[in-house]
Coordinates of C-alpha atoms and ligand atoms in Angstrom, one line a residue:
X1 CA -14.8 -22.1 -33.1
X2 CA -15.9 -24.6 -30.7
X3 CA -19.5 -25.8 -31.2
X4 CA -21.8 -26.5 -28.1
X5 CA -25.1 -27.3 -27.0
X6 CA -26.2 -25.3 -23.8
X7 CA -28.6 -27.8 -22.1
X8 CA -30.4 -25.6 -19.4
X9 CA -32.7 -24.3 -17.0
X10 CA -32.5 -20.9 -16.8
X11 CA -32.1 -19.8 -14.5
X12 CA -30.3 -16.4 -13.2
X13 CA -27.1 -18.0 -13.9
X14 CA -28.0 -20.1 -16.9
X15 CA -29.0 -17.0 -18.4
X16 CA -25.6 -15.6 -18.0
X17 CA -24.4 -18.9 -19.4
X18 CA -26.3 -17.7 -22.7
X19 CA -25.6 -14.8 -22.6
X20 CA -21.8 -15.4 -22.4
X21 CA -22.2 -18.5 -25.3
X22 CA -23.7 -16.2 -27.3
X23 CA -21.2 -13.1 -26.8
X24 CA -18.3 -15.3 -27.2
X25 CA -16.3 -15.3 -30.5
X26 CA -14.4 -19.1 -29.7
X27 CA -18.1 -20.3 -29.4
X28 CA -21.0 -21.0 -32.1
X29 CA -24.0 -21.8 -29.6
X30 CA -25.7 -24.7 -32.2
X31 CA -28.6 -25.1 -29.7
X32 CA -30.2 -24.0 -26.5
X33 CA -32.0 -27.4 -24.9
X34 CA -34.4 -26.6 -21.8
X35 CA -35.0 -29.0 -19.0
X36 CA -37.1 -28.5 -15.6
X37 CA -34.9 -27.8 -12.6
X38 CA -34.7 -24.6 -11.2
X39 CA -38.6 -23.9 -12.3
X40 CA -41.0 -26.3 -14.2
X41 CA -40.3 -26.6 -18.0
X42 CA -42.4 -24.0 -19.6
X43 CA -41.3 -21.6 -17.3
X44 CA -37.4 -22.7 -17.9
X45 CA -38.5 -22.9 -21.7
X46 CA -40.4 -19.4 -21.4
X47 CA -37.1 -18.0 -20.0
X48 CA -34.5 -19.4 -22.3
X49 CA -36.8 -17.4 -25.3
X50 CA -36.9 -14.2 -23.3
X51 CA -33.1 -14.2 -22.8
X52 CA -33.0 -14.9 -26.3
X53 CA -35.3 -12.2 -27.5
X54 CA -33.3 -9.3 -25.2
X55 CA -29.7 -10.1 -26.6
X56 CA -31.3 -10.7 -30.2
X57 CA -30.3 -14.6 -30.5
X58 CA -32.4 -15.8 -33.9
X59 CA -30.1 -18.1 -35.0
X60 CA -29.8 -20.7 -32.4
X61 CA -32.4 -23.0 -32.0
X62 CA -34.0 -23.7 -29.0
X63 CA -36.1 -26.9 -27.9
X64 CA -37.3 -27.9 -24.8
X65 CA -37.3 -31.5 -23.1
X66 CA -38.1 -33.1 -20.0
X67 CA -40.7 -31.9 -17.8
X68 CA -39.7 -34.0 -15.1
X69 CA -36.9 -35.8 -13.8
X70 CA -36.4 -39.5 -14.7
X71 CA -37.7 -41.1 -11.5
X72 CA -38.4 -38.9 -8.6
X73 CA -40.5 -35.8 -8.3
X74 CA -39.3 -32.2 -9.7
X75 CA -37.9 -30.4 -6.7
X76 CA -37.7 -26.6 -8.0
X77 CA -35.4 -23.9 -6.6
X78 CA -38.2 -20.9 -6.4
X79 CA -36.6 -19.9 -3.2
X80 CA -33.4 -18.9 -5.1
X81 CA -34.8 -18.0 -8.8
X82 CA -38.8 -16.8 -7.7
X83 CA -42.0 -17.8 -9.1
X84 CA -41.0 -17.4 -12.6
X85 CA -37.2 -18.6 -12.4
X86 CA -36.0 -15.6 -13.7
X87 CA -37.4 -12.8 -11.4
X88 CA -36.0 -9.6 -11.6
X89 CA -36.2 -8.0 -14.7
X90 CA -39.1 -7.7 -17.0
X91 CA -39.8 -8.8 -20.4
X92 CA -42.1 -8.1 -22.8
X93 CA -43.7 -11.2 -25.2
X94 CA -40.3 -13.3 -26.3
X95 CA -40.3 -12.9 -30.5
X96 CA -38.2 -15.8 -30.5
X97 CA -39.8 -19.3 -30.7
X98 CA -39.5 -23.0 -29.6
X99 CA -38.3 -25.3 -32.1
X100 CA -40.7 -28.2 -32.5
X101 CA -38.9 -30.7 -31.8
X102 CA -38.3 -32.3 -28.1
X103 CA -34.5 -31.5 -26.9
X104 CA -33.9 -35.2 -26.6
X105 CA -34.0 -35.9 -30.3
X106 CA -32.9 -32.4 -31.1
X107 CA -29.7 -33.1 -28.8
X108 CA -28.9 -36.9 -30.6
X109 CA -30.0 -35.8 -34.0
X110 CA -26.9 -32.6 -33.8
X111 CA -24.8 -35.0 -32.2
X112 CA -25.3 -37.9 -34.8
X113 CA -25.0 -35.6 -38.1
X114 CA -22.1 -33.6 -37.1
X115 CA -18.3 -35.0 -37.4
X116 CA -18.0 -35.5 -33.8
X117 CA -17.1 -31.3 -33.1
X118 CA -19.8 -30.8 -31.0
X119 CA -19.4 -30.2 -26.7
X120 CA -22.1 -30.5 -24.3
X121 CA -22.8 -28.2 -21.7
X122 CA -25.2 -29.3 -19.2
X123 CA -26.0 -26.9 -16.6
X124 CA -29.3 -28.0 -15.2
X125 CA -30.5 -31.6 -13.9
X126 CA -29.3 -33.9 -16.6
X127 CA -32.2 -35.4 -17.5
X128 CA -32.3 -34.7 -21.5
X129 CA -29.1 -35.7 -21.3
X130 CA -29.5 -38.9 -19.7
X131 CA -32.9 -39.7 -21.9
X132 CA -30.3 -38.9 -24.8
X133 CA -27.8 -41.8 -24.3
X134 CA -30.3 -44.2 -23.2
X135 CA -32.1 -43.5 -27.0
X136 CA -29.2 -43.4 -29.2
X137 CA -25.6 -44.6 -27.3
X138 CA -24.1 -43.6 -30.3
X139 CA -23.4 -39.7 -29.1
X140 CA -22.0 -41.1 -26.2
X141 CA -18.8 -41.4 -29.3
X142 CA -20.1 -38.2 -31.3
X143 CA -19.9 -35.8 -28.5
X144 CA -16.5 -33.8 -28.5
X145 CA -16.9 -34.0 -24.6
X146 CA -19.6 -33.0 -21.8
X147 CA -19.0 -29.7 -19.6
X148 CA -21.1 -30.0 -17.2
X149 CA -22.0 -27.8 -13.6
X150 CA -23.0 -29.7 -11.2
X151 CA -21.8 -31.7 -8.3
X152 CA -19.0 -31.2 -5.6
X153 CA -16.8 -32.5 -3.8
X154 CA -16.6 -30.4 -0.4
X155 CA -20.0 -29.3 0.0
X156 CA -23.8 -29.2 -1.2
X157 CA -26.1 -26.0 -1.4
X158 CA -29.4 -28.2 -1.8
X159 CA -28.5 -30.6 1.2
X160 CA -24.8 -30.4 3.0
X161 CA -24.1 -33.4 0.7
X162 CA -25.5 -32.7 -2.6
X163 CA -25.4 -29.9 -5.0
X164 CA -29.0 -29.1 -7.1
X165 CA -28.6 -29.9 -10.4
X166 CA -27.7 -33.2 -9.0
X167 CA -29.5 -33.6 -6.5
X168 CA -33.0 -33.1 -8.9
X169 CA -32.4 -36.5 -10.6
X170 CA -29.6 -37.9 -9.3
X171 CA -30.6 -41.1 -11.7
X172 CA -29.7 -39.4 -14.6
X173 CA -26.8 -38.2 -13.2
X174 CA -25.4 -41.6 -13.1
X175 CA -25.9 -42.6 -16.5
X176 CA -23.5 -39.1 -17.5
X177 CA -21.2 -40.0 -15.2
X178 CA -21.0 -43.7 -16.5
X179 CA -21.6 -43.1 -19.8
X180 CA -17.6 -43.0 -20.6
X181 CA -17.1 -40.0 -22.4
X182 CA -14.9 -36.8 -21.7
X183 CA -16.3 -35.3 -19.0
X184 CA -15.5 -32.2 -16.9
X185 CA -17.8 -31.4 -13.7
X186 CA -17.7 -28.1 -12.6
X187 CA -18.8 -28.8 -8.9
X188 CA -19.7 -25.3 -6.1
X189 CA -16.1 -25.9 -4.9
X190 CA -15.5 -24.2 -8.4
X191 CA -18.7 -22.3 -9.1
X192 CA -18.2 -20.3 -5.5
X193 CA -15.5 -18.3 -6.9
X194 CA -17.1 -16.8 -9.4
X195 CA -18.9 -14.5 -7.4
X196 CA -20.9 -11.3 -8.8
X197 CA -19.0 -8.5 -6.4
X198 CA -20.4 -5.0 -6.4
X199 CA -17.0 -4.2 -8.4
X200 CA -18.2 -6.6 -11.5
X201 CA -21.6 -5.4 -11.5
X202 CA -20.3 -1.8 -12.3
X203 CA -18.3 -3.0 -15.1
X204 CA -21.2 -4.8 -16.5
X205 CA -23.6 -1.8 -15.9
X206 CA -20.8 0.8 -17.4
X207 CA -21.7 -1.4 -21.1
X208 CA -24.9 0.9 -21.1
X209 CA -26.7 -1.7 -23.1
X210 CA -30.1 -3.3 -22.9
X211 CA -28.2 -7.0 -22.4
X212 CA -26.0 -5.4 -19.8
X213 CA -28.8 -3.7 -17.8
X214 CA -30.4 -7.3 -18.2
X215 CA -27.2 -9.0 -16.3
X216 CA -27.3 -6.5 -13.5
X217 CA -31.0 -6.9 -12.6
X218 CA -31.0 -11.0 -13.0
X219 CA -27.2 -10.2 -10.8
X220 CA -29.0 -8.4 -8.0
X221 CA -32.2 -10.6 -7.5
X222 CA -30.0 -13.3 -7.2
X223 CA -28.2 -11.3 -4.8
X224 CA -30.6 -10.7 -2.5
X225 CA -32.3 -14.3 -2.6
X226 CA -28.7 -15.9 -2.0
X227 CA -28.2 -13.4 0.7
X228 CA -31.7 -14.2 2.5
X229 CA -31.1 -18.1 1.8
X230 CA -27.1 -19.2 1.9
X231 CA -25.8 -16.3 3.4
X232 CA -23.5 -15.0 0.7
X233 CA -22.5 -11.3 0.5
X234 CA -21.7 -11.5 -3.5
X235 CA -23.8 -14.3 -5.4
X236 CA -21.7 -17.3 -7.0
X237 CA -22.4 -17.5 -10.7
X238 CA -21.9 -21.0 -11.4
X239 CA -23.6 -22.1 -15.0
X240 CA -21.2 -19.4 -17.2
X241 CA -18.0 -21.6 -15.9
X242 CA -19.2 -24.5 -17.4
X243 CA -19.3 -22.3 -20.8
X244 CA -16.3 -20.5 -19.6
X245 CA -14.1 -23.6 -19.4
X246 CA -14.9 -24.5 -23.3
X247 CA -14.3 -20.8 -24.3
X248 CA -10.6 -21.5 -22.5
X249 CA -9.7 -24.4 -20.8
X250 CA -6.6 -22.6 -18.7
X251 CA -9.6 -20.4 -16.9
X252 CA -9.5 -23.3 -14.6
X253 CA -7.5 -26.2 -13.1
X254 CA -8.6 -29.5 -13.2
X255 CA -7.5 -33.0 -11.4
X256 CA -8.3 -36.1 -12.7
X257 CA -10.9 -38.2 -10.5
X258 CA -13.5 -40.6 -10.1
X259 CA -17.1 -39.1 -9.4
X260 CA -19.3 -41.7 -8.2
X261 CA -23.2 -40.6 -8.0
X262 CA -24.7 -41.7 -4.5
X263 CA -28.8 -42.5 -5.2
X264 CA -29.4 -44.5 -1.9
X265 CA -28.1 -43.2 0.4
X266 CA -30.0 -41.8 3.4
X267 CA -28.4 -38.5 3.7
X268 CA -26.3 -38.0 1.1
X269 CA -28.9 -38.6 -2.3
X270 CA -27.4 -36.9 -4.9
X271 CA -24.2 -36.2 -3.7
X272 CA -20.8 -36.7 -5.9
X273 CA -18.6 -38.5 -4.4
X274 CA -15.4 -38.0 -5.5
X275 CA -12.2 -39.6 -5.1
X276 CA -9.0 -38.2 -6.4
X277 CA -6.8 -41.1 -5.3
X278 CA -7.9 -44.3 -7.3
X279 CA -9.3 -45.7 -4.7
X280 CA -13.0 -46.7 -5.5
X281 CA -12.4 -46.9 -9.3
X282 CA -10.2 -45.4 -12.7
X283 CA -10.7 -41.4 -13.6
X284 CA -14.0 -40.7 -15.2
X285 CA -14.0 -36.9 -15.1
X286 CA -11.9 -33.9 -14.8
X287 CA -12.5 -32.2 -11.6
X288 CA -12.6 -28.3 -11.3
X289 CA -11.0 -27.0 -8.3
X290 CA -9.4 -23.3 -9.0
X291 CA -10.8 -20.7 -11.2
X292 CA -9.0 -17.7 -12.7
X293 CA -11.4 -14.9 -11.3
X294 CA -9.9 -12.3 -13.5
X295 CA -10.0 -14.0 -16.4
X296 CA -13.3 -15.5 -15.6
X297 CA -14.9 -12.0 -15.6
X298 CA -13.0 -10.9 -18.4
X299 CA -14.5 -13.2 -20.1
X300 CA -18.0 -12.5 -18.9
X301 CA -17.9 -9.2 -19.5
X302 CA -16.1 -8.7 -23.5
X303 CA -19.4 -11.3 -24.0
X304 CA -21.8 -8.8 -22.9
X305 CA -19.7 -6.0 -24.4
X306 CA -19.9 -8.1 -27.7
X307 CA -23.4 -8.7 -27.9
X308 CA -24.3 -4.8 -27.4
X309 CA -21.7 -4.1 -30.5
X310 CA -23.6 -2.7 -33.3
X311 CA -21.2 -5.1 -35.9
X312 CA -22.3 -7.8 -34.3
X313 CA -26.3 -7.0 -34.3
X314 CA -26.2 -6.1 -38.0
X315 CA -24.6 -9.0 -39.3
Ligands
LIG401 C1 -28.5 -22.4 -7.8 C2 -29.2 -23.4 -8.5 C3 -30.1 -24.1 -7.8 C4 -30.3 -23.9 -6.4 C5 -29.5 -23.0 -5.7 N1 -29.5 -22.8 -4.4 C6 -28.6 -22.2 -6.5 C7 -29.1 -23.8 -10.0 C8 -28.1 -23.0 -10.8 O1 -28.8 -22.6 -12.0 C9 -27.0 -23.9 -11.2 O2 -27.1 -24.5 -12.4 C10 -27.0 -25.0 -10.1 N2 -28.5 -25.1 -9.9 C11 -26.3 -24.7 -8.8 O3 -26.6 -25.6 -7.9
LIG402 CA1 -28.8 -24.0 -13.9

């Protein structure tokens, strides 16, 4: 079992990223960290409890962190994820509460008791993550590694240069990508084959559960607001690769690169840039670049299977 953090901001996609921790038997989902990104923090925070509360996670603690982004202003993505960043389905009054503690010291105390076991995964700005490193340096060594989605290296979706979660606090951003631990960006090139076809929504709908019903509402808001704003037929699904990558590593290929984070520049704030051929400096992340769609789904889909299992909500 592979231990992780989920650092998020749910999030249509970072709820699936939960929800595919959660229903995954190679993973034991320590905490769920919040962070403001794709809505303001007690909205990303409100969201990360009602996910919790409809797939019946109790276990996992969850602690929310930054409200903004280190230097610059929150930028939000309501145009993608609606008012309340998870529009779509509705929820009743979430049963399952914030832990008290801020994500930053929640995220460095896990880190600094545990024997080094325990994986990252970012899938918001990087804010916590950054504040994290700058407090205690020490996790930079306790962390098994940092899986992280964000970034590209062909394209943006927030400008034509620079992917969201990036782009948000591009600050932080470079102290993760500097830090000098093993890191793994799963960038759009690799998120934008995941994508959440008619043909996978039936097999999620076919589960008949309340968690599966949950998927294929958050699935087609996100639907229509990606068709009205980028264009797509089939919405990418990009936070569950990061997750998807721990769970199995061969569900992807990854080259060896260096990502530099661009925070001046006039266009292109935010944007990863990303050079596979030594030229601007040594490898400081894996890069994702082909995803096994099968397998991916597969994946998604025995998760949400799992989580509706009677065996598992008894134990
Ligand atoms: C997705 C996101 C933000 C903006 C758009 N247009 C689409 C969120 C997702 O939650 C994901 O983590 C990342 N940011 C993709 O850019
Ligand atoms: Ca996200």
């Amino acid at each position: 079992m592979k231990k992780i953090i989920l650092d998020c901001d749910p999030g249509h996609d970072d709820a699936m990223a939960i929800l595919l921790a959660h229903g995954s038997p190679e993973i034991e989902l320590v905490a769920i960290t919040t962070v403001a990104g794709n809505q303001t923090l007690d909205k990303t925070s409100l969201n990360a409890r009602r996910v919790c509360t409809v797939a019946g996670i109790r276990d996992v603690l969850v602690a929310a962190g930054c409200d903004r982004p280190l230097i610059r202003e929150l930028k939000t993505a309501a145009y993608i994820h609606g008012e309340s960043g998870l529009d779509g389905p509705s929820f009743g009054e979430p049963t399952v509460a914030l832990d008290p503690r801020h994500a930053v010291d929640l995220i460095i105390e896990l880190l600094m008791q545990s024997n080094g076991d325990i994986t990252l995964v970012p899938t918001g700005p990087l804010t916590n993550i950054a504040m994290a490193v700058r407090k205690e340096p020490r996790i930079i060594q306790k962390a098994r590694e940092i899986v992280l989605m964000g970034g590209a290296y062909t394209r943006g979706n927030t400008t034509p240069a620079a992917e969201f979660n990036i782009y948000v606090d591009p600050e932080a951003a470079a102290i993760v990508f500097t830090a000098g631990w093993p890191l793994t960006m799963v960038g759009l090139d690799l998120t934008h084959q995941a994508l959440a076809t008619p043909a996978v929504l039936q097999r999620i709908a076919a589960l008949g559960t309340p968690v599966s019903r949950l998927a294929v509402q958050l699935m087609e808001f996100f639907r229509e607001t990606y068709r009205r704003n980028s264009g797509f037929d089939s919405p990418p699904v990009h936070d569950p690769c990061a997750v998807a990558r721990v769970i199995d590593p061969k569900v992807m290929h990854c080259v060896d690169a260096f990502v530099a984070i661009e925070t001046h520049g006039e266009f292109t704030s935010g944007m990863t840039v990303t050079d596979f051929s030594g030229r601007l400096g040594p490898t400081n992340a894996q890069v994702a670049t082909k995803l096994d769609v099968a397998r991916f789904w597969d994946l998604m889909v025995d998760a949400i299977e799992r989580i509706g299992a009677p065996a598992v909500r008894a134990s």
